[in-house]
PDB file of C-alpha atoms in Angstrom:
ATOM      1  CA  UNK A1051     195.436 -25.361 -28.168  1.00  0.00           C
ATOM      2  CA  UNK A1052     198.815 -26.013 -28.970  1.00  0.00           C
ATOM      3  CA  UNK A1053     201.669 -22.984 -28.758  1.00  0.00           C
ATOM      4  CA  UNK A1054     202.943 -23.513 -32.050  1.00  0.00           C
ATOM      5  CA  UNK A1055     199.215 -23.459 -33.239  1.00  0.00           C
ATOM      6  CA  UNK A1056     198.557 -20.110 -31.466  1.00  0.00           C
ATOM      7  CA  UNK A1057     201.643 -18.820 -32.614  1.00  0.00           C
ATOM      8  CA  UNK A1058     200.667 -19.224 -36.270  1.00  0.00           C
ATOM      9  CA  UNK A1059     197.180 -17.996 -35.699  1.00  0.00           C
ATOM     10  CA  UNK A1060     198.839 -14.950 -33.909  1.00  0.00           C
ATOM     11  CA  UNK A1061     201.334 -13.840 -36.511  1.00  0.00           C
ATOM     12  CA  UNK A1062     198.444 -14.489 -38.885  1.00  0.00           C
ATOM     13  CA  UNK A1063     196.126 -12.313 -36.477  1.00  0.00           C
ATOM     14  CA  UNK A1064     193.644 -14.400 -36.639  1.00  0.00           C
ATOM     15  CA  UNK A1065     193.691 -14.560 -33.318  1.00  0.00           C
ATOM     16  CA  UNK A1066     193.101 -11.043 -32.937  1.00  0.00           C
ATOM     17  CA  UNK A1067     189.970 -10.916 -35.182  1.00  0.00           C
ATOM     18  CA  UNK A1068     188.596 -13.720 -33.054  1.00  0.00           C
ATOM     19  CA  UNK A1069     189.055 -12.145 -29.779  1.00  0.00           C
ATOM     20  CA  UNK A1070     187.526  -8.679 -31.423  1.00  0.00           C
ATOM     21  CA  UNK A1071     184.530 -10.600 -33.170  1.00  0.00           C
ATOM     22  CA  UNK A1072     184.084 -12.110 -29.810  1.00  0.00           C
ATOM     23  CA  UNK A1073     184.271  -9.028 -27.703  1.00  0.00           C
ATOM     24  CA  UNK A1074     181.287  -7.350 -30.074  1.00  0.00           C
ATOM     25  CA  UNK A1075     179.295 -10.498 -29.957  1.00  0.00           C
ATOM     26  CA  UNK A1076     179.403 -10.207 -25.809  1.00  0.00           C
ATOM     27  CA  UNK A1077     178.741  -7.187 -26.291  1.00  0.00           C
ATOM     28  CA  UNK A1078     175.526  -7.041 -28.433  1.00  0.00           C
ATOM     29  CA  UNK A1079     174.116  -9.545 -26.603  1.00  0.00           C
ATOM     30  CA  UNK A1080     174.887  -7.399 -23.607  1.00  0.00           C
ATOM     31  CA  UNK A1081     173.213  -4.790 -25.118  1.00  0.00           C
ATOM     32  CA  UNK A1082     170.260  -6.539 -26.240  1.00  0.00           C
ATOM     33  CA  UNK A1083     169.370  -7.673 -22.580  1.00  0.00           C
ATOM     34  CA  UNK A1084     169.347  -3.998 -21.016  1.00  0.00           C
ATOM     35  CA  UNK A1085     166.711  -3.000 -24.021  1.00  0.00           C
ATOM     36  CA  UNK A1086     166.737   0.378 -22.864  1.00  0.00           C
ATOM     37  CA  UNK A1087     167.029   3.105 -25.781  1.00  0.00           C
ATOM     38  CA  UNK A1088     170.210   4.874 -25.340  1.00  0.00           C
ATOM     39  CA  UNK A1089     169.821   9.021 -24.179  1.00  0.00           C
ATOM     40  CA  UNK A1090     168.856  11.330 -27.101  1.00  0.00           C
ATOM     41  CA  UNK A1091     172.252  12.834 -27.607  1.00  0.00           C
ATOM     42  CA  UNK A1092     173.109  16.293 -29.081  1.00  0.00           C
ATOM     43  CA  UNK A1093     173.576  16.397 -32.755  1.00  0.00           C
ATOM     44  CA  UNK A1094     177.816  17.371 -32.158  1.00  0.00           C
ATOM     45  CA  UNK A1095     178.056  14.398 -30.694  1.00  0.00           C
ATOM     46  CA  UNK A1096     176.407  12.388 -33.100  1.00  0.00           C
ATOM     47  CA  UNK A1097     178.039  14.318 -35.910  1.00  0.00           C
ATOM     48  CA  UNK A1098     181.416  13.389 -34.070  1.00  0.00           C
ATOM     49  CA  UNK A1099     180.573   9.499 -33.623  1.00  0.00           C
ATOM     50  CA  UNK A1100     179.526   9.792 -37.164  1.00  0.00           C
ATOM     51  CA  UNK A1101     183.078  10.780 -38.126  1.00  0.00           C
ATOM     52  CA  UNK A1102     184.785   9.014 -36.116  1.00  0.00           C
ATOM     53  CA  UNK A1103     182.908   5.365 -37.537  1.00  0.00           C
ATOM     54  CA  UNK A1104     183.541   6.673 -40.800  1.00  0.00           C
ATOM     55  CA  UNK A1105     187.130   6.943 -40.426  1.00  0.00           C
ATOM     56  CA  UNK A1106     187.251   3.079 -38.434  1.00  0.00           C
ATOM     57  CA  UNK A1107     185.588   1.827 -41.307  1.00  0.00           C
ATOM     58  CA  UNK A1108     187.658   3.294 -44.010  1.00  0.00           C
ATOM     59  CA  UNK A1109     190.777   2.087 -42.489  1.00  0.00           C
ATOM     60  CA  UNK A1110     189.511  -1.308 -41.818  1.00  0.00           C
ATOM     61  CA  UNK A1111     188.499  -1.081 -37.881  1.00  0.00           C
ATOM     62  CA  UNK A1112     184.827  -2.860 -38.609  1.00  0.00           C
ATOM     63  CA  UNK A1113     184.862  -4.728 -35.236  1.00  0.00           C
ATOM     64  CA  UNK A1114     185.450  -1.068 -33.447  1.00  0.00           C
ATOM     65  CA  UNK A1115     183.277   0.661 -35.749  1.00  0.00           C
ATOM     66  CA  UNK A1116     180.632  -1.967 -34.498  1.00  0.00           C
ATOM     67  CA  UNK A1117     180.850  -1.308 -31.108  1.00  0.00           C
ATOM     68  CA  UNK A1118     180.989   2.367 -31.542  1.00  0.00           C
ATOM     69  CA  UNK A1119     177.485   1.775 -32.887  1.00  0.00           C
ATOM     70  CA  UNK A1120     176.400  -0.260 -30.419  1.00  0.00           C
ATOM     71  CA  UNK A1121     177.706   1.508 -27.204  1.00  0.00           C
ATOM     72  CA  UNK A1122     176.408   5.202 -29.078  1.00  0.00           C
ATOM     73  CA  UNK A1123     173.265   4.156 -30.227  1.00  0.00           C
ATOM     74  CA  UNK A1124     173.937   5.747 -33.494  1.00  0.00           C
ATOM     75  CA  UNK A1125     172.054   4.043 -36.235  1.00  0.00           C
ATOM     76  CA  UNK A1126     173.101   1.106 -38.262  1.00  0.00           C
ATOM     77  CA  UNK A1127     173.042   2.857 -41.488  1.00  0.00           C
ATOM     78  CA  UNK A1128     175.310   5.371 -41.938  1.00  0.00           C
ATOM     79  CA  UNK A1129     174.910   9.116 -42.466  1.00  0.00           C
ATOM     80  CA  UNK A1130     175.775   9.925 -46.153  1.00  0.00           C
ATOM     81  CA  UNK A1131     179.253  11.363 -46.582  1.00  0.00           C
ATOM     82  CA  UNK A1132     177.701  14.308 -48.380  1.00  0.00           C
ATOM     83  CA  UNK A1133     175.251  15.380 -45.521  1.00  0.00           C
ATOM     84  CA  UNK A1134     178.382  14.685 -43.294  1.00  0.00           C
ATOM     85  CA  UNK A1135     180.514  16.970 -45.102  1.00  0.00           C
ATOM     86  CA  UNK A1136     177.981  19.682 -44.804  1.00  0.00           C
ATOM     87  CA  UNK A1137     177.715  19.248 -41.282  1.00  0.00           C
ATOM     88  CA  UNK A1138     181.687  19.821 -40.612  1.00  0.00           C
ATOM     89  CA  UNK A1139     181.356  22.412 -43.613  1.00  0.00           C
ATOM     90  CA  UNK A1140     183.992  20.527 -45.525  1.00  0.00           C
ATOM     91  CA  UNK A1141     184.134  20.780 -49.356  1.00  0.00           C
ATOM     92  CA  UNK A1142     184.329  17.768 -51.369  1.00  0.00           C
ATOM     93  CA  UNK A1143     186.925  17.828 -53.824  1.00  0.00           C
ATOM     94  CA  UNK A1144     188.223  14.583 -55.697  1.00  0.00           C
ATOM     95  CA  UNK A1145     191.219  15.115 -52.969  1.00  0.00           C
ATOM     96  CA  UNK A1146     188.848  14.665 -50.778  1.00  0.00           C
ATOM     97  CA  UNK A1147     186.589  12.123 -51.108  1.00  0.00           C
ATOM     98  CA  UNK A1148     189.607   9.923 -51.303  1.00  0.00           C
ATOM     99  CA  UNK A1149     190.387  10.028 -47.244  1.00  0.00           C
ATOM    100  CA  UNK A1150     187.798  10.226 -44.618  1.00  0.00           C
ATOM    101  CA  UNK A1151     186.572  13.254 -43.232  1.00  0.00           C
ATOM    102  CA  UNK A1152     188.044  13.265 -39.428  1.00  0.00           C
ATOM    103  CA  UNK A1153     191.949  13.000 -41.820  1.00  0.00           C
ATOM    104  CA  UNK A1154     190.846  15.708 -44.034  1.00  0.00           C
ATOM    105  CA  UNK A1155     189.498  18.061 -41.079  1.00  0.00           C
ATOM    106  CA  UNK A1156     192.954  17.207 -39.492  1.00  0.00           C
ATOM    107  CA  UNK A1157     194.979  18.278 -42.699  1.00  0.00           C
ATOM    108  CA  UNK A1158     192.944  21.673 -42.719  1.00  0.00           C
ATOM    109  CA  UNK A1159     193.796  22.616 -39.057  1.00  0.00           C
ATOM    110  CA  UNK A1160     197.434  21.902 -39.641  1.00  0.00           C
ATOM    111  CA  UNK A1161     197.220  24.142 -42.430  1.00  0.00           C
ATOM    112  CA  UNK A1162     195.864  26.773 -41.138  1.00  0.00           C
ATOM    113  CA  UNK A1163     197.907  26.837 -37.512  1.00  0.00           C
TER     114      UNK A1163
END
């Protein structure tokens, strides 16, 4: 590939997306050989990988949010933001329910300290 070709393609960052989309698909289909089921993990955890994908997604990170779910084990649907709010014993507000959960929980505690 040319430089001035990659150079485009990298201040595009299309190059980037390429490199992640390739990392997750080496990934999956590293994942798919071993076939073992991931460890049963304890619901914090999942609660916290829960929050964490939520907040990848929302700003965008789908490629990391994929291999958070792949290297976890969580499952490919995601837990519905109201069960998820219960679980961090968040209220949802129309404030709220316009950032994701992890920001909101991170707004509280500098509130409150």
């Amino acid at each position: 590939m040319s430089s001035s070709l990659e150079s485009q393609l990298e201040a595009a960052g299309a190059l980037e997306g390429v490199r992640a989309m390739l990392r997750t698909q080496v990934l999956q289909a590293m994942t798919s050989q071993q076939r073992e089921a991931p460890p049963k993990m304890p619901e914090d955890v999942y609660v916290m990988n829960e929050l964490v994908r939520e907040f990848l997604v929302y700003y965008g990170y789908s490629e990391t949010a994929s291999v958070l779910q792949l290297e976890s084990g969580i499952a490919t649907q995601r837990m519905p933001r109201q069960v998820l709010s219960q679980e961090v014993n968040v209220s949802e507000t129309e404030t709220t329910r316009q950032l994701p959960l992890l920001q909101i929980m991170l707004q509280i505690l500098r509130r409150t300290t």
